[in-house]
Amino acid sequence: MVYSLAYVRSRVLTIEAVKVRFAPSPTGYLHVGGARTALFNWLFARKHGGAFILRIEDTDRSRHVADSLEKILDDMRWLGLHWDEGPEVGGESAPYFQSERLDIYTRHIDKLLESGRAYFALETPEELSAMRDAANAQKQTFKYRRPDPLPTVEEGRAAKAAGREVTVRFAMPENDMIVQDEVLGEVRIPREELEDFVIQKRDGWPTYHFACVVDDELMGVTHVLRGQEHLMNTPKHVAMQQAMGFRTPIYAHLSIIFNMNGSKMSKRDKEKALAKGLVPPEIDVHDFRVAGYLPEALLNFISLLGWSPGEDREQMTLEETVEAFDLSRLGSANAKFDRDKLLSFNTDWCAKLSPERLLAALKDFASVSGSKLADFDDETLAYLLRINAGYRTFRDIEAKCAFLWAVDDAIEYDAKAVRKVLQKNEGAGFSMLEHLVELLANHESWESASLEQFLTTLCEEKGVKLGAVAQPLRVALTGTTISPPIYDTLVLLGREKTLARIQRILTLKETIAQG
RNA sequence: GGCCCCAUCGUCUAGUGGCCUAGGACACUGGCUUUUCAUGCCAGUAACACGGGUUCGAGUCCCGUUGGGGUCACCA
């Protein structure tokens, strides 16, 4: 096997310092697939004591979305994927916004032009698309054919000066390209498949390919871990590196993440579900955050997509993952995103994280989701966390506690619950409530322990199970048969509201019975 | 369609020629615990896509078939 000089050199270089980057484009929220890419890069940097760079690829101003950068940075922070160089923290290779590096790209394009490895292309977009259509009409794939003779640099510059909008294309070498990949091995792409692609658009900005290659070199990137959808870009990048005398980083193309039905996970899934009136699936990191997931669980789960620590290990902390992370354990087969398994992971993380950590996470959830939970103080929130043990996401707590901020007179009663718990056995549930409203009004203390004592004694006297008391109460207080443990439910709601709600359902007894 | 990548339970995966009558996890099914929901606990069902080789021996190596995916922009 023959390795290129650049390849060998980059190999040696990595012994000294690992440098990786995550390079999102500010076109929206951080996608869960992007988060996985970011995570793997981050893990690799941490594992080898290297640097993790965050670079913003914003060369296409038309696709720029306002607030996107802030959103991406915020979600990266939420995940705990802090960057060593990039926006807000700076670094030796600043700036980290490609939109601020135009002069650098222009300089390198000029050099390529001078050396003859790039040339001005005069076709207009209309001409190109016409050629493309013509090729398609004949069922052929359009390949850009290098003009002969080529316009000279002077001619190109003159055309540009004359107001003509020209592009610059990279002159691909005449040989097949070989990509060395850590997970796929050696990939050979036939020369016929490669064409002279555009490196400078007519607006003067570089294309992704060019900016990416220049920045990786200038920023000292040693390893490129990116999605497999980039595999066919890599030969182009390697060719440019060779033309410019750059090092070739070590590549590792990650398997792609799909939905359970095999489709690509995309924002479109959300739109489609919404159109059908369904609950939109979580696609962006932010969606999971708002849905009440823990970053610990999400990270742990996505780390296992396309990678495995082996030894049947699954649930592990980020630190353990860093320790176990290795390129050799990256998988090549695409993975499907199993939401059930994520939910299960989240449940387990909710059960094992410290109360302090859970409280902080719950507060974050409350603030980003706009939950009424945000109105409670820390003590109450910690209490809620404790009594709801067994919840799977914070949304479960939110749902189970919704009765707390419901308006007494606006509670809606679940028909099935009313029938089963209140009307059955000649209205035994209603009778129980009638009995309770009196007793509770006069009960001296309103603390959990005291109420427990009171209710269990009551059950013994009446010879019934606790359910015979608790369930009617739940329906009266929440409208459903679901609530936190009954004593806590009473305490949280308070005596006043408790009595008001019992009285209301008793008043509505006949109306409800008909409904 | 051309080129490229991939292929172990429904899903994520372990497996790097003998330790595999293929292991773990999620899901599923059954049971137990429980004041509701949930959690928890126990048990069970379930896979090497197919066909050829190579080898004493193949889930593991090679070839083909089939299937899935990626990519073919002046987007990234």
XYZ file of C-alpha atoms (C1' of nucleotides) in Angstrom:
591
model
C 0.000 0.000 0.000
C 1.323 3.392 -0.965
C 0.550 6.392 1.173
C 0.887 9.911 -0.080
C 3.553 12.037 1.512
C 0.914 14.331 2.883
C -0.862 11.419 4.448
C 2.212 10.105 6.160
C 3.135 13.576 7.316
C -0.267 14.142 8.826
C 0.024 10.815 10.567
C 3.229 11.863 12.194
C 1.787 15.223 13.029
C -1.026 13.741 15.048
C 1.395 12.340 17.504
C 2.111 15.895 18.466
C -1.312 17.513 18.577
C -4.786 16.448 17.645
C -6.982 19.161 16.221
C -10.522 18.596 15.087
C -13.375 20.855 14.182
C -17.116 20.948 13.952
C -18.250 23.294 11.207
C -21.973 23.980 11.189
C -23.713 26.312 8.831
C -25.996 28.816 10.582
C -29.168 27.815 8.801
C -31.284 26.750 11.749
C -31.044 24.738 14.924
C -28.394 22.138 15.694
C -29.592 18.900 14.131
C -29.262 15.699 16.107
C -27.039 14.248 13.366
C -24.833 17.301 13.568
C -24.720 16.883 17.307
C -23.415 13.345 16.867
C -20.691 14.616 14.542
C -19.827 17.366 17.011
C -19.778 14.853 19.856
C -17.416 12.452 18.101
C -15.042 15.259 17.250
C -15.227 16.547 20.792
C -14.646 13.080 22.244
C -11.676 12.533 19.992
C -10.123 15.846 20.974
C -10.649 15.173 24.682
C -9.344 11.653 24.423
C -6.094 12.844 22.885
C -5.739 16.075 24.784
C -6.244 17.956 21.554
C -8.252 20.976 20.538
C -11.858 21.118 19.427
C -12.548 23.963 17.036
C -15.942 25.393 16.255
C -15.999 27.025 12.867
C -18.974 28.735 11.308
C -19.451 28.064 7.621
C -21.442 31.056 6.526
C -20.244 31.731 3.004
C -23.728 31.596 1.569
C -25.331 34.755 2.845
C -28.638 33.960 1.185
C -29.110 30.912 3.385
C -28.210 32.674 6.565
C -30.880 32.473 9.243
C -31.077 35.112 11.936
C -30.491 33.832 15.489
C -29.272 30.520 14.158
C -25.751 31.012 15.478
C -26.959 31.812 18.976
C -29.234 28.797 18.897
C -26.470 26.463 17.800
C -24.050 27.775 20.381
C -26.690 27.521 23.069
C -27.471 23.906 22.270
C -23.778 23.038 22.103
C -23.407 24.479 25.590
C -26.479 22.652 26.801
C -24.907 19.418 25.595
C -21.683 20.361 27.333
C -19.678 20.302 24.119
C -17.457 23.272 24.810
C -15.055 24.391 22.142
C -11.434 25.408 22.602
C -11.384 27.741 19.641
C -14.228 29.471 17.887
C -16.932 32.083 18.352
C -16.798 33.951 21.657
C -13.578 32.290 22.809
C -11.357 33.182 19.849
C -8.112 31.343 19.246
C -4.855 31.437 17.354
C -6.522 30.834 13.999
C -9.178 33.513 14.319
C -11.483 34.566 12.848
C -13.701 31.472 12.999
C -16.435 32.818 10.797
C -15.787 32.106 7.150
C -17.615 35.289 6.304
C -14.706 37.129 7.909
C -12.028 35.289 5.993
C -12.768 36.362 2.446
C -9.346 37.901 1.836
C -7.663 34.661 2.851
C -9.676 32.632 0.362
C -9.180 35.168 -2.383
C -5.450 35.074 -1.859
C -5.349 31.301 -2.171
C -7.589 31.297 -5.215
C -5.302 33.797 -6.880
C -2.342 31.553 -6.190
C -4.130 28.625 -7.750
C -4.984 30.781 -10.723
C -1.365 31.795 -11.131
C -0.137 28.229 -10.884
C -2.639 27.103 -13.464
C -4.434 24.738 -11.104
C -7.568 26.826 -11.393
C -9.107 28.858 -14.155
C -11.855 31.348 -14.870
C -15.030 29.829 -16.213
C -17.263 32.071 -18.251
C -20.498 30.100 -18.486
C -23.584 31.656 -16.981
C -25.811 29.667 -14.641
C -28.421 29.608 -17.395
C -26.002 28.092 -19.869
C -24.978 25.470 -17.363
C -28.476 24.446 -16.500
C -29.311 24.236 -20.207
C -26.381 21.877 -20.684
C -27.529 19.901 -17.700
C -31.042 19.620 -19.070
C -29.731 18.521 -22.436
C -27.666 15.793 -20.820
C -30.593 14.647 -18.714
C -32.801 14.524 -21.782
C -30.401 11.955 -23.181
C -30.359 10.139 -19.852
C -26.779 11.089 -19.286
C -25.124 12.562 -16.264
C -23.894 16.052 -16.920
C -20.186 16.509 -16.467
C -18.598 19.886 -16.846
C -16.077 19.756 -19.685
C -13.015 21.854 -19.360
C -12.999 24.519 -22.111
C -10.289 24.235 -24.724
C -8.572 26.537 -25.033
C -8.871 27.773 -21.491
C -9.372 31.492 -20.925
C -6.121 32.952 -19.627
C -6.043 34.562 -16.220
C -5.747 37.929 -17.893
C -8.792 37.267 -20.041
C -10.734 36.150 -17.015
C -9.789 39.202 -15.018
C -10.616 41.430 -17.945
C -14.026 39.827 -18.348
C -14.656 40.333 -14.676
C -13.516 43.944 -14.818
C -15.902 44.426 -17.708
C -18.745 43.476 -15.425
C -19.120 39.899 -16.533
C -19.891 37.509 -13.697
C -17.385 34.707 -13.812
C -16.537 31.797 -11.568
C -13.273 30.078 -10.840
C -13.009 26.344 -11.234
C -10.420 23.979 -9.871
C -8.590 21.929 -12.483
C -8.857 18.336 -11.327
C -5.764 16.264 -11.978
C -5.943 13.504 -14.587
C -5.610 10.606 -12.193
C -8.051 8.591 -10.108
C -8.287 9.798 -6.531
C -7.737 7.608 -3.531
C -9.235 8.474 -0.195
C -7.834 6.891 2.912
C -10.590 6.566 5.459
C -10.327 5.300 9.011
C -13.648 3.513 8.890
C -14.057 2.647 5.207
C -10.482 1.889 4.349
C -9.253 2.820 0.897
C -11.816 4.308 -1.455
C -10.914 4.814 -5.083
C -12.862 7.262 -7.220
C -12.357 7.020 -10.994
C -11.166 10.197 -12.678
C -14.239 10.262 -14.978
C -16.420 10.832 -11.945
C -14.594 13.960 -10.971
C -15.069 17.271 -12.706
C -13.642 20.748 -12.496
C -15.846 22.153 -9.764
C -16.412 25.751 -8.831
C -14.255 27.107 -6.033
C -15.206 30.753 -6.351
C -18.786 31.765 -6.994
C -19.672 34.734 -9.104
C -20.363 36.782 -6.027
C -16.677 36.376 -5.204
C -17.216 34.052 -2.249
C -15.527 30.663 -2.122
C -17.617 27.520 -2.243
C -17.810 25.208 0.738
C -15.175 22.883 -0.693
C -12.574 25.540 -1.031
C -13.143 27.396 2.211
C -13.196 24.129 4.092
C -9.872 22.947 2.714
C -8.113 26.258 3.261
C -9.413 26.610 6.795
C -8.584 23.066 7.780
C -5.010 23.681 6.680
C -4.658 27.091 8.258
C -6.286 25.970 11.471
C -4.057 22.926 11.697
C -6.858 20.381 11.567
C -5.387 16.889 11.821
C -8.512 14.726 11.727
C -11.781 15.208 9.937
C -14.697 13.258 11.388
C -17.796 13.981 9.332
C -20.891 12.308 7.945
C -20.638 9.789 5.159
C -22.625 12.113 2.913
C -19.314 13.929 2.501
C -17.457 10.908 1.150
C -17.709 12.008 -2.472
C -16.445 15.477 -1.515
C -13.263 14.106 -0.082
C -11.473 13.341 -3.361
C -12.056 16.959 -4.359
C -10.649 18.135 -1.082
C -7.623 15.889 -1.296
C -6.927 17.065 -4.838
C -6.980 20.680 -3.700
C -4.745 19.930 -0.752
C -2.222 18.399 -3.081
C -2.446 21.305 -5.501
C -1.821 23.804 -2.730
C 0.820 21.816 -0.919
C -1.395 21.295 2.114
C -1.352 18.347 4.460
C -4.149 15.828 4.116
C -5.885 15.264 7.424
C -6.952 11.823 8.499
C -10.537 11.226 7.462
C -13.208 9.220 9.207
C -16.607 9.197 7.533
C -19.353 8.494 10.011
C -22.388 6.401 9.209
C -25.611 8.286 8.664
C -28.512 8.445 11.083
C -32.002 7.687 9.823
C -35.540 7.604 11.117
C -36.975 4.251 12.103
C -38.751 4.067 8.733
C -35.483 4.499 6.902
C -36.029 8.070 5.791
C -33.512 10.741 6.537
C -34.177 12.667 9.722
C -35.014 16.155 8.609
C -36.929 19.251 9.525
C -39.448 18.185 6.920
C -40.570 15.400 9.236
C -41.794 18.012 11.649
C -43.707 19.892 8.982
C -45.307 16.719 7.707
C -46.437 15.616 11.153
C -47.810 19.052 11.898
C -49.768 19.032 8.660
C -51.334 15.739 9.658
C -52.146 17.072 13.078
C -49.664 14.762 14.752
C -47.146 15.567 17.435
C -43.986 16.550 15.555
C -41.001 14.281 16.197
C -37.884 15.659 17.811
C -35.264 16.329 15.151
C -33.108 19.156 16.416
C -31.241 19.072 19.688
C -33.480 21.874 20.819
C -36.554 19.700 20.296
C -35.242 17.141 22.727
C -34.376 19.847 25.191
C -37.880 21.256 25.053
C -39.328 17.744 25.251
C -37.697 17.300 28.640
C -34.727 15.115 27.820
C -31.414 15.261 29.656
C -28.275 16.097 27.688
C -26.552 13.228 29.483
C -29.034 10.757 28.035
C -29.127 12.250 24.564
C -25.361 12.327 24.336
C -25.018 8.816 25.678
C -27.592 7.562 23.218
C -26.225 9.218 20.088
C -22.684 8.198 20.976
C -23.850 4.628 20.401
C -25.013 5.370 16.872
C -22.159 4.359 14.610
C -19.836 3.687 17.486
C -19.606 1.149 20.260
C -17.288 0.810 23.228
C -17.607 -2.975 23.088
C -17.788 -5.284 26.094
C -21.568 -4.876 26.144
C -21.168 -1.437 27.619
C -23.936 1.065 26.983
C -24.854 3.474 29.699
C -21.836 5.511 30.620
C -20.881 9.015 31.609
C -19.293 11.441 29.201
C -15.981 10.948 30.978
C -16.191 7.199 30.509
C -17.098 7.725 26.879
C -14.060 9.919 26.366
C -11.906 7.219 27.895
C -13.396 4.509 25.675
C -13.570 6.490 22.461
C -11.486 5.204 19.607
C -11.680 5.589 15.835
C -11.145 1.867 15.383
C -14.493 1.193 17.010
C -16.436 3.339 14.590
C -18.988 1.390 12.552
C -19.625 1.645 8.850
C -23.279 0.680 8.641
C -25.979 3.342 8.811
C -28.038 3.539 11.977
C -31.674 4.190 12.747
C -32.689 6.518 15.509
C -34.689 4.456 17.986
C -36.697 6.902 20.072
C -37.893 4.153 22.415
C -34.361 3.363 23.391
C -33.545 7.017 23.907
C -36.569 7.291 26.192
C -35.357 4.318 28.143
C -31.911 5.840 28.496
C -33.438 9.090 29.640
C -35.501 7.286 32.256
C -32.416 5.646 33.644
C -30.453 8.891 33.697
C -33.317 10.607 35.507
C -33.129 7.907 38.128
C -29.423 8.052 38.714
C -28.403 11.690 38.461
C -27.944 13.723 41.643
C -30.844 15.831 42.967
C -28.766 18.958 42.380
C -28.076 18.118 38.763
C -31.693 17.145 38.168
C -32.910 20.402 39.667
C -30.664 22.425 37.365
C -31.790 20.420 34.360
C -35.453 20.760 35.294
C -35.059 24.506 35.583
C -33.507 24.631 32.138
C -36.417 22.604 30.799
C -38.918 24.917 32.454
C -37.306 27.991 30.991
C -36.907 26.760 27.407
C -40.273 25.025 27.226
C -42.266 27.868 28.694
C -43.582 25.588 31.409
C -45.468 26.920 34.417
C -42.910 24.963 36.396
C -40.705 28.028 35.928
C -42.828 29.828 38.525
C -41.930 27.466 41.344
C -39.034 27.948 43.745
C -36.123 25.519 43.984
C -37.451 23.850 47.081
C -40.769 23.025 45.467
C -39.091 21.874 42.280
C -36.790 19.560 44.233
C -39.838 18.212 46.046
C -41.614 17.635 42.736
C -38.600 15.763 41.443
C -38.589 13.500 44.491
C -42.258 12.593 44.604
C -42.422 11.962 40.865
C -39.586 9.436 40.875
C -40.086 7.115 37.941
C -40.713 9.892 35.420
C -39.205 9.350 32.002
C -38.781 12.943 30.878
C -39.380 16.295 32.526
C -42.456 16.573 30.388
C -43.930 13.752 32.470
C -43.521 15.882 35.586
C -45.024 18.820 33.808
C -48.029 16.746 32.747
C -48.517 15.155 36.137
C -48.347 18.499 37.891
C -50.555 20.449 35.512
C -53.398 20.245 38.023
C -51.419 22.607 40.239
C -51.896 25.568 37.968
C -55.302 24.580 36.666
C -58.191 26.891 37.565
C -60.492 25.276 40.138
C -63.629 26.029 38.190
C -62.257 24.943 34.859
C -61.193 21.400 35.582
C -62.384 18.940 32.998
C -63.239 15.470 34.097
C -62.201 12.402 32.202
C -65.423 10.520 31.449
C -63.902 7.099 31.903
C -62.393 8.057 35.234
C -65.679 9.470 36.490
C -67.530 6.319 35.576
C -65.013 3.925 37.021
C -64.031 5.784 40.154
C -67.061 7.826 41.139
C -70.228 6.340 39.691
C -69.510 2.650 40.000
C -71.091 0.784 42.923
C -73.962 3.215 43.292
C -71.735 6.240 43.463
C -69.435 4.959 46.161
C -66.771 7.399 45.034
C -69.088 10.368 45.375
C -70.141 9.202 48.803
C -66.544 8.938 49.817
C -65.923 12.488 48.678
C -68.937 13.755 50.586
C -67.566 12.090 53.637
C -64.069 13.407 53.038
C -64.902 17.011 52.416
C -66.173 17.366 55.949
C -63.286 15.521 57.553
C -60.624 17.300 55.565
C -62.103 20.687 56.320
C -61.664 19.982 59.993
C -58.391 18.108 59.881
C -55.970 20.098 62.022
C -52.732 19.620 60.069
C -52.058 19.767 56.339
C -48.767 17.966 56.177
C -47.964 14.843 54.262
C -47.294 12.631 57.281
C -50.379 13.783 59.108
C -52.596 13.333 56.067
C -51.203 9.887 55.493
C -51.976 8.947 59.045
C -55.452 10.323 58.656
C -56.262 8.578 55.395
C -54.874 5.189 56.352
C -56.842 5.271 59.573
C -59.919 6.156 57.612
C -59.373 3.200 55.313
C -59.010 0.839 58.259
C -62.217 2.108 59.825
C -64.125 1.717 56.607
C -62.438 -1.528 55.693
C -61.437 -0.332 52.241
C -58.201 -0.117 50.346
C -56.439 3.186 49.941
C -57.466 3.277 46.315
C -61.084 3.720 47.363
C -60.095 7.044 48.884
C -57.225 8.128 46.707
C -58.849 7.608 43.345
C -62.007 9.653 43.996
C -59.750 12.368 45.351
C -57.588 12.291 42.235
C -60.564 12.669 39.966
C -61.884 15.536 42.059
C -58.559 17.345 42.235
C -57.121 16.662 38.783
C -59.998 15.444 36.665
C -58.059 12.231 35.998
C -56.906 9.160 37.855
C -53.331 10.246 37.509
C -51.427 12.356 40.001
C -48.386 12.238 42.255
C -48.774 10.200 45.478
C -52.067 11.271 46.997
C -50.696 12.815 50.218
C -48.278 14.940 48.220
C -51.046 15.888 45.867
C -53.090 17.225 48.765
C -50.159 19.054 50.291
C -49.127 20.644 47.024
C -52.603 21.800 46.192
C -53.318 23.139 49.663
C -56.410 22.805 51.809
C -58.351 25.619 50.243
C -58.137 24.429 46.653
C -58.573 20.830 47.688
C -61.871 21.583 49.385
C -63.008 23.862 46.586
C -62.420 21.178 43.994
C -64.144 18.451 45.966
C -67.100 20.716 46.534
C -67.235 21.589 42.848
C -67.338 17.994 41.670
C -70.036 17.210 44.218
C -72.085 20.120 42.953
C -71.602 18.922 39.411
C -72.444 15.354 40.367
C -75.701 15.177 38.377
C -74.351 17.025 35.348
C -71.324 14.814 35.122
C -73.428 11.706 35.562
C -75.394 12.592 32.452
C -72.297 13.417 30.444
C -29.062 5.865 -14.270
C -23.229 6.483 -13.414
C -19.906 6.285 -9.357
C -19.214 5.148 -4.214
C -20.470 2.980 0.641
C -22.981 -0.668 3.536
C -25.324 -5.665 5.075
C -25.685 -10.031 12.733
C -32.517 -10.333 16.446
C -38.054 -5.293 14.690
C -33.940 -1.383 16.402
C -28.803 -0.014 18.311
C -24.912 -3.285 18.527
C -20.829 -7.275 20.535
C -18.234 -10.529 17.419
C -11.360 -8.965 14.007
C -11.124 -17.768 11.462
C -12.018 -22.307 16.331
C -14.058 -19.423 23.164
C -20.786 -18.708 18.852
C -25.768 -24.608 20.322
C -24.139 -15.962 18.255
C -23.741 -12.068 23.769
C -25.870 -7.192 25.627
C -29.467 -3.162 25.392
C -34.284 -1.102 23.635
C -38.914 -2.738 21.920
C -42.332 -6.914 22.279
C -44.862 -11.104 25.252
C -45.812 -13.289 30.093
C -45.361 -12.855 35.461
C -44.291 -10.090 40.156
C -44.225 -5.330 43.051
C -47.387 -0.957 43.627
C -52.761 4.184 46.547
C -53.179 6.081 40.315
C -49.755 6.820 36.263
C -44.887 5.655 35.809
C -40.753 3.262 37.814
C -38.563 -1.353 39.482
C -37.760 -6.873 39.397
C -37.961 -11.870 36.914
C -38.668 -14.889 32.610
C -39.453 -15.657 27.351
C -39.777 -14.928 21.816
C -36.330 -13.081 18.222
C -30.723 -12.374 13.823
C -25.509 -14.008 10.939
C -29.868 -11.464 3.345
C -28.829 -15.266 -0.631
C -25.370 -18.180 -3.741
C -20.550 -19.656 -4.762
C -15.580 -20.179 -3.254
C -10.822 -20.183 0.288
C -9.823 -23.187 4.773
C -9.203 -28.965 8.760
C -12.786 -25.122 10.317
C -16.446 -18.877 8.211
C -21.028 -14.553 11.279
C -15.700 -13.515 10.745
C -11.596 -13.793 4.319
C -12.680 -13.488 -1.404
C -16.280 -13.181 -5.608
C -21.209 -12.664 -7.346
C -26.538 -11.727 -6.564
C -30.137 -9.176 -3.940
C -31.417 -5.318 -0.799
C -30.507 -0.564 1.577
C -27.974 4.116 1.587
C -24.928 8.256 -0.179
C -23.593 11.414 -4.191
C -23.881 13.601 -8.938
C -25.161 22.690 -7.441
C -22.079 29.125 -8.572
C -25.872 24.597 -0.762
C -23.071 23.227 3.093
